[in-house]
GROMACS .gro file of C-alpha atoms in nm:
model
  460
    1UNK     CA    1   4.465   1.264  -7.612
    2UNK     CA    2   4.270   1.541  -7.442
    3UNK     CA    3   4.375   1.899  -7.504
    4UNK     CA    4   4.487   2.120  -7.216
    5UNK     CA    5   4.267   2.398  -7.086
    6UNK     CA    6   4.355   2.749  -7.202
    7UNK     CA    7   4.315   3.085  -7.033
    8UNK     CA    8   4.464   3.267  -6.735
    9UNK     CA    9   4.682   3.071  -6.490
   10UNK     CA   10   4.410   3.087  -6.225
   11UNK     CA   11   4.147   2.964  -6.470
   12UNK     CA   12   4.373   2.679  -6.579
   13UNK     CA   13   4.448   2.587  -6.218
   14UNK     CA   14   4.079   2.575  -6.130
   15UNK     CA   15   4.010   2.374  -6.442
   16UNK     CA   16   4.263   2.105  -6.359
   17UNK     CA   17   4.153   2.099  -5.997
   18UNK     CA   18   3.795   2.024  -6.111
   19UNK     CA   19   3.921   1.755  -6.347
   20UNK     CA   20   4.133   1.581  -6.084
   21UNK     CA   21   3.848   1.597  -5.833
   22UNK     CA   22   3.638   1.378  -6.065
   23UNK     CA   23   3.860   1.076  -5.995
   24UNK     CA   24   3.861   1.147  -5.622
   25UNK     CA   25   3.483   1.204  -5.605
   26UNK     CA   26   3.375   0.903  -5.808
   27UNK     CA   27   3.671   0.670  -5.755
   28UNK     CA   28   3.670   0.573  -6.123
   29UNK     CA   29   4.003   0.470  -6.272
   30UNK     CA   30   4.130   0.296  -6.584
   31UNK     CA   31   4.292   0.354  -6.919
   32UNK     CA   32   4.072   0.131  -7.138
   33UNK     CA   33   3.696   0.091  -7.174
   34UNK     CA   34   3.710  -0.246  -7.000
   35UNK     CA   35   3.913  -0.109  -6.708
   36UNK     CA   36   3.682   0.191  -6.667
   37UNK     CA   37   3.366  -0.020  -6.674
   38UNK     CA   38   3.521  -0.265  -6.426
   39UNK     CA   39   3.605   0.026  -6.195
   40UNK     CA   40   3.248   0.156  -6.204
   41UNK     CA   41   3.111  -0.195  -6.152
   42UNK     CA   42   3.336  -0.242  -5.850
   43UNK     CA   43   3.214   0.087  -5.702
   44UNK     CA   44   2.854  -0.020  -5.746
   45UNK     CA   45   2.915  -0.363  -5.594
   46UNK     CA   46   3.083  -0.226  -5.280
   47UNK     CA   47   2.828   0.053  -5.231
   48UNK     CA   48   3.057   0.346  -5.316
   49UNK     CA   49   2.831   0.425  -5.612
   50UNK     CA   50   2.475   0.380  -5.492
   51UNK     CA   51   2.159   0.338  -5.705
   52UNK     CA   52   2.064   0.671  -5.861
   53UNK     CA   53   2.415   0.816  -5.828
   54UNK     CA   54   2.515   1.026  -6.130
   55UNK     CA   55   2.830   0.937  -6.321
   56UNK     CA   56   3.046   1.218  -6.461
   57UNK     CA   57   2.977   1.333  -6.816
   58UNK     CA   58   3.173   1.145  -7.080
   59UNK     CA   59   3.407   1.428  -7.175
   60UNK     CA   60   3.477   1.531  -6.817
   61UNK     CA   61   3.571   1.176  -6.713
   62UNK     CA   62   3.779   1.136  -7.029
   63UNK     CA   63   3.979   1.445  -6.940
   64UNK     CA   64   4.025   1.330  -6.581
   65UNK     CA   65   4.154   0.989  -6.691
   66UNK     CA   66   4.356   1.114  -6.988
   67UNK     CA   67   4.169   0.899  -7.241
   68UNK     CA   68   3.951   0.973  -7.539
   69UNK     CA   69   3.580   1.046  -7.504
   70UNK     CA   70   3.516   0.743  -7.722
   71UNK     CA   71   3.684   0.519  -7.465
   72UNK     CA   72   3.459   0.644  -7.185
   73UNK     CA   73   3.153   0.624  -7.410
   74UNK     CA   74   3.238   0.260  -7.488
   75UNK     CA   75   3.269   0.187  -7.115
   76UNK     CA   76   2.931   0.345  -7.043
   77UNK     CA   77   2.776   0.148  -7.329
   78UNK     CA   78   2.912  -0.177  -7.185
   79UNK     CA   79   2.773  -0.088  -6.840
   80UNK     CA   80   2.431  -0.010  -6.990
   81UNK     CA   81   2.429  -0.342  -7.172
   82UNK     CA   82   2.487  -0.528  -6.845
   83UNK     CA   83   2.218  -0.337  -6.656
   84UNK     CA   84   2.461  -0.156  -6.423
   85UNK     CA   85   2.374   0.198  -6.536
   86UNK     CA   86   2.097   0.369  -6.729
   87UNK     CA   87   2.099   0.685  -6.941
   88UNK     CA   88   1.830   0.945  -6.867
   89UNK     CA   89   1.874   1.175  -7.166
   90UNK     CA   90   1.960   1.521  -7.033
   91UNK     CA   91   1.968   1.364  -6.686
   92UNK     CA   92   2.295   1.195  -6.778
   93UNK     CA   93   2.412   0.846  -6.686
   94UNK     CA   94   2.319   0.712  -6.343
   95UNK     CA   95   2.357   0.386  -6.152
   96UNK     CA   96   2.052   0.164  -6.213
   97UNK     CA   97   1.795   0.139  -5.936
   98UNK     CA   98   1.867  -0.234  -5.911
   99UNK     CA   99   2.209  -0.282  -6.072
  100UNK     CA  100   2.285  -0.632  -6.193
  101UNK     CA  101   2.606  -0.647  -5.986
  102UNK     CA  102   2.435  -0.580  -5.655
  103UNK     CA  103   2.108  -0.757  -5.569
  104UNK     CA  104   1.843  -0.545  -5.399
  105UNK     CA  105   1.698  -0.735  -5.106
  106UNK     CA  106   1.396  -0.617  -4.908
  107UNK     CA  107   1.474  -0.424  -4.590
  108UNK     CA  108   1.436  -0.603  -4.259
  109UNK     CA  109   1.100  -0.527  -4.097
  110UNK     CA  110   1.156  -0.326  -3.776
  111UNK     CA  111   1.040  -0.490  -3.457
  112UNK     CA  112   0.688  -0.418  -3.341
  113UNK     CA  113   0.548  -0.340  -3.687
  114UNK     CA  114   0.273  -0.529  -3.867
  115UNK     CA  115   0.431  -0.648  -4.193
  116UNK     CA  116   0.203  -0.573  -4.489
  117UNK     CA  117   0.478  -0.515  -4.745
  118UNK     CA  118   0.612  -0.851  -4.855
  119UNK     CA  119   0.348  -0.987  -5.094
  120UNK     CA  120   0.370  -1.328  -4.926
  121UNK     CA  121   0.089  -1.577  -4.852
  122UNK     CA  122  -0.040  -1.652  -4.504
  123UNK     CA  123   0.159  -1.945  -4.356
  124UNK     CA  124  -0.158  -2.061  -4.181
  125UNK     CA  125  -0.303  -2.141  -4.525
  126UNK     CA  126  -0.004  -2.338  -4.656
  127UNK     CA  127   0.036  -2.716  -4.625
  128UNK     CA  128   0.319  -2.877  -4.433
  129UNK     CA  129   0.584  -2.987  -4.683
  130UNK     CA  130   0.675  -3.355  -4.673
  131UNK     CA  131   0.957  -3.457  -4.909
  132UNK     CA  132   0.949  -3.819  -5.032
  133UNK     CA  133   1.069  -4.062  -4.766
  134UNK     CA  134   1.268  -4.266  -5.015
  135UNK     CA  135   1.426  -4.191  -5.350
  136UNK     CA  136   1.653  -4.444  -5.517
  137UNK     CA  137   2.005  -4.333  -5.621
  138UNK     CA  138   2.035  -4.215  -5.980
  139UNK     CA  139   2.264  -4.408  -6.219
  140UNK     CA  140   2.400  -4.103  -6.396
  141UNK     CA  141   2.182  -3.793  -6.443
  142UNK     CA  142   1.823  -3.702  -6.522
  143UNK     CA  143   1.909  -3.510  -6.840
  144UNK     CA  144   1.752  -3.780  -7.057
  145UNK     CA  145   1.428  -3.781  -6.853
  146UNK     CA  146   1.410  -3.444  -6.672
  147UNK     CA  147   1.039  -3.458  -6.578
  148UNK     CA  148   0.859  -3.708  -6.359
  149UNK     CA  149   0.568  -3.853  -6.556
  150UNK     CA  150   0.304  -3.813  -6.280
  151UNK     CA  151   0.390  -3.445  -6.229
  152UNK     CA  152   0.396  -3.377  -6.602
  153UNK     CA  153   0.048  -3.527  -6.632
  154UNK     CA  154  -0.069  -3.322  -6.333
  155UNK     CA  155   0.070  -3.006  -6.494
  156UNK     CA  156  -0.108  -3.083  -6.821
  157UNK     CA  157  -0.436  -3.127  -6.633
  158UNK     CA  158  -0.375  -2.803  -6.442
  159UNK     CA  159  -0.333  -2.609  -6.766
  160UNK     CA  160  -0.615  -2.787  -6.951
  161UNK     CA  161  -0.855  -2.705  -6.664
  162UNK     CA  162  -0.825  -2.339  -6.766
  163UNK     CA  163  -0.817  -2.390  -7.144
  164UNK     CA  164  -0.441  -2.338  -7.171
  165UNK     CA  165  -0.307  -2.561  -7.453
  166UNK     CA  166  -0.097  -2.830  -7.288
  167UNK     CA  167   0.065  -3.017  -7.577
  168UNK     CA  168   0.410  -2.869  -7.500
  169UNK     CA  169   0.486  -2.862  -7.127
  170UNK     CA  170   0.812  -2.834  -6.933
  171UNK     CA  171   0.943  -2.730  -6.588
  172UNK     CA  172   1.168  -2.458  -6.444
  173UNK     CA  173   1.299  -2.333  -6.110
  174UNK     CA  174   1.026  -2.076  -6.043
  175UNK     CA  175   0.857  -1.812  -6.256
  176UNK     CA  176   1.145  -1.564  -6.276
  177UNK     CA  177   1.391  -1.838  -6.364
  178UNK     CA  178   1.161  -1.944  -6.645
  179UNK     CA  179   1.097  -1.589  -6.770
  180UNK     CA  180   1.468  -1.504  -6.763
  181UNK     CA  181   1.547  -1.809  -6.976
  182UNK     CA  182   1.268  -1.731  -7.221
  183UNK     CA  183   1.379  -1.370  -7.267
  184UNK     CA  184   1.750  -1.449  -7.290
  185UNK     CA  185   1.698  -1.713  -7.558
  186UNK     CA  186   1.450  -1.503  -7.756
  187UNK     CA  187   1.606  -1.156  -7.743
  188UNK     CA  188   1.949  -0.998  -7.771
  189UNK     CA  189   2.094  -0.720  -7.551
  190UNK     CA  190   1.932  -0.387  -7.627
  191UNK     CA  191   1.598  -0.534  -7.737
  192UNK     CA  192   1.283  -0.398  -7.573
  193UNK     CA  193   1.036  -0.587  -7.354
  194UNK     CA  194   0.683  -0.458  -7.290
  195UNK     CA  195   0.611  -0.479  -6.915
  196UNK     CA  196   0.322  -0.381  -6.692
  197UNK     CA  197   0.338  -0.039  -6.525
  198UNK     CA  198   0.298  -0.063  -6.232
  199UNK     CA  199   0.440  -0.414  -6.235
  200UNK     CA  200   0.617  -0.688  -6.043
  201UNK     CA  201   0.931  -0.528  -5.898
  202UNK     CA  202   1.153  -0.836  -5.940
  203UNK     CA  203   1.066  -0.849  -6.311
  204UNK     CA  204   1.143  -0.477  -6.343
  205UNK     CA  205   1.484  -0.553  -6.191
  206UNK     CA  206   1.540  -0.863  -6.405
  207UNK     CA  207   1.481  -0.712  -6.750
  208UNK     CA  208   1.760  -0.451  -6.737
  209UNK     CA  209   1.988  -0.705  -6.565
  210UNK     CA  210   1.954  -0.915  -6.881
  211UNK     CA  211   2.070  -0.615  -7.087
  212UNK     CA  212   1.719  -0.552  -7.221
  213UNK     CA  213   1.514  -0.231  -7.230
  214UNK     CA  214   1.172  -0.193  -7.069
  215UNK     CA  215   0.876  -0.038  -7.245
  216UNK     CA  216   0.602   0.038  -6.990
  217UNK     CA  217   0.241  -0.058  -7.059
  218UNK     CA  218  -0.020   0.102  -6.836
  219UNK     CA  219  -0.254  -0.116  -6.628
  220UNK     CA  220  -0.610  -0.076  -6.504
  221UNK     CA  221  -0.840  -0.316  -6.319
  222UNK     CA  222  -0.877  -0.532  -6.634
  223UNK     CA  223  -0.503  -0.565  -6.693
  224UNK     CA  224  -0.280  -0.405  -6.954
  225UNK     CA  225  -0.452  -0.145  -7.170
  226UNK     CA  226  -0.482  -0.232  -7.541
  227UNK     CA  227  -0.386   0.112  -7.671
  228UNK     CA  228  -0.076   0.119  -7.450
  229UNK     CA  229   0.020  -0.231  -7.567
  230UNK     CA  230  -0.015  -0.133  -7.933
  231UNK     CA  231   0.206   0.172  -7.875
  232UNK     CA  232   0.471  -0.044  -7.706
  233UNK     CA  233   0.473  -0.298  -7.987
  234UNK     CA  234   0.483  -0.029  -8.254
  235UNK     CA  235   0.787   0.119  -8.081
  236UNK     CA  236   0.967  -0.211  -8.131
  237UNK     CA  237   0.908  -0.427  -7.822
  238UNK     CA  238   0.987  -0.787  -7.916
  239UNK     CA  239   0.830  -0.955  -7.612
  240UNK     CA  240   0.548  -0.894  -7.367
  241UNK     CA  241   0.538  -1.013  -7.005
  242UNK     CA  242   0.203  -0.978  -6.828
  243UNK     CA  243  -0.015  -1.133  -6.558
  244UNK     CA  244  -0.367  -1.250  -6.646
  245UNK     CA  245  -0.483  -1.230  -6.281
  246UNK     CA  246  -0.351  -1.163  -5.934
  247UNK     CA  247  -0.131  -0.897  -6.092
  248UNK     CA  248   0.123  -0.743  -5.857
  249UNK     CA  249   0.097  -0.473  -5.736
  250UNK     CA  250  -0.228  -0.348  -5.892
  251UNK     CA  251  -0.441  -0.659  -5.845
  252UNK     CA  252  -0.569  -0.650  -6.203
  253UNK     CA  253  -0.729  -0.945  -6.383
  254UNK     CA  254  -0.825  -1.001  -6.745
  255UNK     CA  255  -1.191  -0.993  -6.838
  256UNK     CA  256  -1.308  -1.177  -7.151
  257UNK     CA  257  -1.364  -0.845  -7.328
  258UNK     CA  258  -1.017  -0.716  -7.242
  259UNK     CA  259  -0.857  -1.045  -7.349
  260UNK     CA  260  -1.025  -1.020  -7.689
  261UNK     CA  261  -0.904  -0.661  -7.731
  262UNK     CA  262  -0.549  -0.760  -7.644
  263UNK     CA  263  -0.555  -1.057  -7.881
  264UNK     CA  264  -0.669  -0.829  -8.161
  265UNK     CA  265  -0.360  -0.614  -8.100
  266UNK     CA  266  -0.122  -0.909  -8.066
  267UNK     CA  267  -0.238  -1.077  -8.386
  268UNK     CA  268  -0.098  -0.774  -8.571
  269UNK     CA  269   0.248  -0.853  -8.427
  270UNK     CA  270   0.296  -1.228  -8.481
  271UNK     CA  271   0.670  -1.224  -8.408
  272UNK     CA  272   0.625  -1.097  -8.051
  273UNK     CA  273   0.673  -1.354  -7.773
  274UNK     CA  274   0.385  -1.327  -7.523
  275UNK     CA  275   0.470  -1.451  -7.172
  276UNK     CA  276   0.188  -1.484  -6.918
  277UNK     CA  277   0.289  -1.509  -6.552
  278UNK     CA  278  -0.007  -1.678  -6.380
  279UNK     CA  279   0.174  -1.724  -6.048
  280UNK     CA  280  -0.145  -1.672  -5.843
  281UNK     CA  281  -0.355  -1.913  -6.047
  282UNK     CA  282  -0.520  -2.102  -5.761
  283UNK     CA  283  -0.557  -1.824  -5.502
  284UNK     CA  284  -0.616  -1.513  -5.713
  285UNK     CA  285  -0.991  -1.506  -5.655
  286UNK     CA  286  -1.048  -1.450  -6.028
  287UNK     CA  287  -1.165  -1.667  -6.317
  288UNK     CA  288  -0.912  -1.803  -6.563
  289UNK     CA  289  -0.902  -1.569  -6.863
  290UNK     CA  290  -0.579  -1.598  -7.058
  291UNK     CA  291  -0.410  -1.505  -7.383
  292UNK     CA  292  -0.256  -1.851  -7.425
  293UNK     CA  293  -0.585  -1.990  -7.555
  294UNK     CA  294  -0.607  -1.723  -7.824
  295UNK     CA  295  -0.415  -1.896  -8.103
  296UNK     CA  296  -0.099  -1.683  -8.080
  297UNK     CA  297   0.200  -1.814  -8.278
  298UNK     CA  298   0.458  -1.736  -8.003
  299UNK     CA  299   0.340  -1.770  -7.645
  300UNK     CA  300   0.430  -1.904  -7.301
  301UNK     CA  301   0.211  -1.950  -6.992
  302UNK     CA  302   0.397  -1.987  -6.661
  303UNK     CA  303   0.254  -2.115  -6.330
  304UNK     CA  304   0.415  -2.171  -5.992
  305UNK     CA  305   0.307  -2.323  -5.660
  306UNK     CA  306   0.505  -2.104  -5.417
  307UNK     CA  307   0.207  -1.881  -5.335
  308UNK     CA  308  -0.039  -2.160  -5.254
  309UNK     CA  309   0.176  -2.463  -5.161
  310UNK     CA  310   0.491  -2.312  -5.010
  311UNK     CA  311   0.759  -2.053  -5.080
  312UNK     CA  312   1.036  -2.317  -5.064
  313UNK     CA  313   0.890  -2.499  -5.364
  314UNK     CA  314   1.096  -2.332  -5.637
  315UNK     CA  315   0.914  -2.507  -5.920
  316UNK     CA  316   0.727  -2.372  -6.220
  317UNK     CA  317   0.530  -2.535  -6.498
  318UNK     CA  318   0.550  -2.389  -6.846
  319UNK     CA  319   0.309  -2.444  -7.135
  320UNK     CA  320   0.415  -2.287  -7.465
  321UNK     CA  321   0.444  -2.326  -7.840
  322UNK     CA  322   0.689  -2.595  -7.960
  323UNK     CA  323   0.960  -2.353  -8.074
  324UNK     CA  324   0.962  -2.172  -7.742
  325UNK     CA  325   0.978  -2.501  -7.552
  326UNK     CA  326   1.276  -2.616  -7.760
  327UNK     CA  327   1.466  -2.294  -7.690
  328UNK     CA  328   1.387  -2.302  -7.319
  329UNK     CA  329   1.479  -2.666  -7.269
  330UNK     CA  330   1.788  -2.637  -7.486
  331UNK     CA  331   1.922  -2.361  -7.262
  332UNK     CA  332   1.826  -2.546  -6.943
  333UNK     CA  333   2.000  -2.860  -7.067
  334UNK     CA  334   2.323  -2.660  -7.090
  335UNK     CA  335   2.288  -2.506  -6.743
  336UNK     CA  336   2.101  -2.664  -6.450
  337UNK     CA  337   1.989  -2.958  -6.664
  338UNK     CA  338   1.667  -3.037  -6.480
  339UNK     CA  339   1.456  -2.952  -6.177
  340UNK     CA  340   1.534  -3.173  -5.876
  341UNK     CA  341   1.328  -3.492  -5.881
  342UNK     CA  342   1.300  -3.469  -5.502
  343UNK     CA  343   1.130  -3.132  -5.546
  344UNK     CA  344   0.913  -3.269  -5.826
  345UNK     CA  345   0.800  -3.563  -5.614
  346UNK     CA  346   0.711  -3.328  -5.329
  347UNK     CA  347   0.501  -3.106  -5.556
  348UNK     CA  348   0.330  -3.404  -5.720
  349UNK     CA  349   0.225  -3.549  -5.385
  350UNK     CA  350   0.079  -3.217  -5.275
  351UNK     CA  351  -0.116  -3.170  -5.598
  352UNK     CA  352  -0.263  -3.519  -5.561
  353UNK     CA  353  -0.367  -3.473  -5.195
  354UNK     CA  354  -0.744  -3.394  -5.157
  355UNK     CA  355  -0.682  -3.234  -4.816
  356UNK     CA  356  -0.433  -2.991  -4.973
  357UNK     CA  357  -0.682  -2.913  -5.250
  358UNK     CA  358  -0.941  -2.820  -4.987
  359UNK     CA  359  -0.686  -2.611  -4.798
  360UNK     CA  360  -0.598  -2.414  -5.112
  361UNK     CA  361  -0.966  -2.353  -5.194
  362UNK     CA  362  -1.022  -2.221  -4.842
  363UNK     CA  363  -0.714  -1.999  -4.872
  364UNK     CA  364  -0.847  -1.847  -5.194
  365UNK     CA  365  -1.176  -1.757  -5.024
  366UNK     CA  366  -0.995  -1.611  -4.722
  367UNK     CA  367  -0.764  -1.397  -4.935
  368UNK     CA  368  -1.061  -1.260  -5.128
  369UNK     CA  369  -1.244  -1.174  -4.805
  370UNK     CA  370  -0.941  -0.996  -4.659
  371UNK     CA  371  -0.860  -0.804  -4.975
  372UNK     CA  372  -1.218  -0.687  -5.023
  373UNK     CA  373  -1.248  -0.591  -4.656
  374UNK     CA  374  -0.964  -0.340  -4.683
  375UNK     CA  375  -1.096  -0.198  -5.011
  376UNK     CA  376  -1.440  -0.146  -4.854
  377UNK     CA  377  -1.297   0.014  -4.541
  378UNK     CA  378  -1.078   0.249  -4.743
  379UNK     CA  379  -1.375   0.340  -4.960
  380UNK     CA  380  -1.575   0.427  -4.649
  381UNK     CA  381  -1.309   0.690  -4.577
  382UNK     CA  382  -1.324   0.820  -4.934
  383UNK     CA  383  -0.994   0.654  -5.032
  384UNK     CA  384  -0.996   0.486  -5.376
  385UNK     CA  385  -0.792   0.169  -5.419
  386UNK     CA  386  -0.739  -0.119  -5.659
  387UNK     CA  387  -0.731  -0.494  -5.600
  388UNK     CA  388  -0.989  -0.704  -5.782
  389UNK     CA  389  -0.770  -1.016  -5.748
  390UNK     CA  390  -0.457  -1.145  -5.577
  391UNK     CA  391  -0.292  -1.071  -5.243
  392UNK     CA  392  -0.241  -0.695  -5.258
  393UNK     CA  393  -0.425  -0.363  -5.262
  394UNK     CA  394  -0.282  -0.066  -5.454
  395UNK     CA  395  -0.366   0.273  -5.302
  396UNK     CA  396  -0.287   0.587  -5.509
  397UNK     CA  397  -0.131   0.869  -5.304
  398UNK     CA  398   0.042   1.198  -5.375
  399UNK     CA  399   0.348   1.146  -5.156
  400UNK     CA  400   0.459   0.786  -5.104
  401UNK     CA  401   0.727   0.857  -4.844
  402UNK     CA  402   0.505   1.059  -4.612
  403UNK     CA  403   0.231   0.794  -4.624
  404UNK     CA  404   0.465   0.499  -4.568
  405UNK     CA  405   0.640   0.681  -4.282
  406UNK     CA  406   0.310   0.795  -4.133
  407UNK     CA  407   0.174   0.441  -4.133
  408UNK     CA  408   0.500   0.320  -3.981
  409UNK     CA  409   0.452   0.550  -3.680
  410UNK     CA  410   0.113   0.384  -3.633
  411UNK     CA  411   0.255   0.032  -3.642
  412UNK     CA  412   0.210  -0.063  -4.010
  413UNK     CA  413   0.490  -0.163  -4.248
  414UNK     CA  414   0.381  -0.107  -4.611
  415UNK     CA  415   0.559  -0.083  -4.947
  416UNK     CA  416   0.620   0.244  -5.129
  417UNK     CA  417   0.501   0.216  -5.487
  418UNK     CA  418   0.823   0.347  -5.638
  419UNK     CA  419   0.963  -0.010  -5.639
  420UNK     CA  420   0.686  -0.113  -5.877
  421UNK     CA  421   0.656   0.190  -6.104
  422UNK     CA  422   0.819   0.316  -6.422
  423UNK     CA  423   0.599   0.606  -6.532
  424UNK     CA  424   0.274   0.541  -6.347
  425UNK     CA  425   0.162   0.773  -6.063
  426UNK     CA  426   0.271   0.722  -5.699
  427UNK     CA  427   0.091   0.476  -5.473
  428UNK     CA  428   0.138   0.242  -5.178
  429UNK     CA  429   0.107  -0.137  -5.193
  430UNK     CA  430  -0.056  -0.317  -4.901
  431UNK     CA  431  -0.037  -0.697  -4.881
  432UNK     CA  432  -0.366  -0.822  -4.737
  433UNK     CA  433  -0.289  -1.197  -4.719
  434UNK     CA  434  -0.268  -1.192  -4.338
  435UNK     CA  435  -0.478  -0.879  -4.271
  436UNK     CA  436  -0.801  -0.972  -4.091
  437UNK     CA  437  -1.120  -0.772  -4.155
  438UNK     CA  438  -1.098  -0.635  -3.798
  439UNK     CA  439  -0.746  -0.510  -3.864
  440UNK     CA  440  -0.863  -0.359  -4.193
  441UNK     CA  441  -1.093  -0.127  -4.000
  442UNK     CA  442  -0.801   0.015  -3.800
  443UNK     CA  443  -0.565   0.031  -4.097
  444UNK     CA  444  -0.817   0.223  -4.308
  445UNK     CA  445  -0.873   0.471  -4.024
  446UNK     CA  446  -0.499   0.520  -3.982
  447UNK     CA  447  -0.457   0.553  -4.358
  448UNK     CA  448  -0.716   0.830  -4.369
  449UNK     CA  449  -0.542   1.017  -4.085
  450UNK     CA  450  -0.202   0.986  -4.251
  451UNK     CA  451  -0.339   1.106  -4.585
  452UNK     CA  452  -0.494   1.409  -4.416
  453UNK     CA  453  -0.164   1.492  -4.247
  454UNK     CA  454   0.046   1.439  -4.561
  455UNK     CA  455  -0.187   1.647  -4.776
  456UNK     CA  456  -0.175   1.933  -4.526
  457UNK     CA  457   0.205   1.926  -4.535
  458UNK     CA  458   0.216   1.867  -4.911
  459UNK     CA  459  -0.002   2.168  -4.982
  460UNK     CA  460   0.149   2.390  -4.713
   0.00000   0.00000   0.00000
């Protein structure tokens, strides 16, 4: 039990008023750790407790609820393990930026604005999807034969083209589905995962939702930095998730020299699972340079087709070491079982179509032209940016909000970098997939004007 406050009657009255106000302010109730954590989770789910909201200190909430501090501490620990809250040291316990009980969806683009925030491909450079006209009924399930032979052979050829070992290949429902399964079968709650910083925002949401901790690894134009990776692995990270090219949001891509440096670090940590997310493989505008070909004992290389064949094609191909494949497929067998054969047949027909191959090659050239056009126009205004591959350009700024809002008043909808960052400096991400070179001229001019205005206010 919690002891009563002591002192003058007025002091005691004020003390108990402050204690009782905790329940009213936060809406947290319960007499056990499970009840308290469920109450917090309910508040997060219905929006009462919003991302970033501070929870009361352990002892203060314990006094308000009439339970022990250990009970509240156990509740907070359970919430941390499920990715609902995070602890910021002296900053206390706060609701996670993307709590696992409440999915964070992108805001609706206001009418009249040019959308350059989504990271999506240009629909004009995607093929029309044609599902198979006929598929015979299945006598039972596909668990015994989850992969269509023609698509499996096509996937092996796709990997082998870029020197990715293709002896062990399987399928999943998209890159994040695959990565989530790999991490959940390899790690236990509380383990650390090394992730790119800045990095893919959905991955940064996924890792804590799995009850795992993120260890940021800084990125430059050649990908993750070797010294930062070594520091992350020395601190105990048990897995690494990275992009060899078309990295979002920075646009980084591995060079042969950087790959060799990273392999030298990774060979000192043979128990670490290395997951490469090569989701932009065919439209990144960069050569295939990967870690998967480096003889690592534990590795996985994931590719999808949503960026170059269609966002409705939730299919991923995975090449990996035999042990990783067994763990992945064992978990899939117990859950979804297999990827729809209708989806597989659709993907296989697209991969085998020469006209689609030509369309994808043209899209890759167009995306490179558009990305480089914006970088050149920004440079002409003295604005440095990054984007040597992929569909985005990363522009460092001092004040993300003022820049995003300033561009909005000029008709541009861009993404504040805070969604993609852990410890890296502020920036704005611009998706260039649909941005024509002519539009890049106007955007760069507007960007320069907004920066001048924001810097005047920032320094005033």
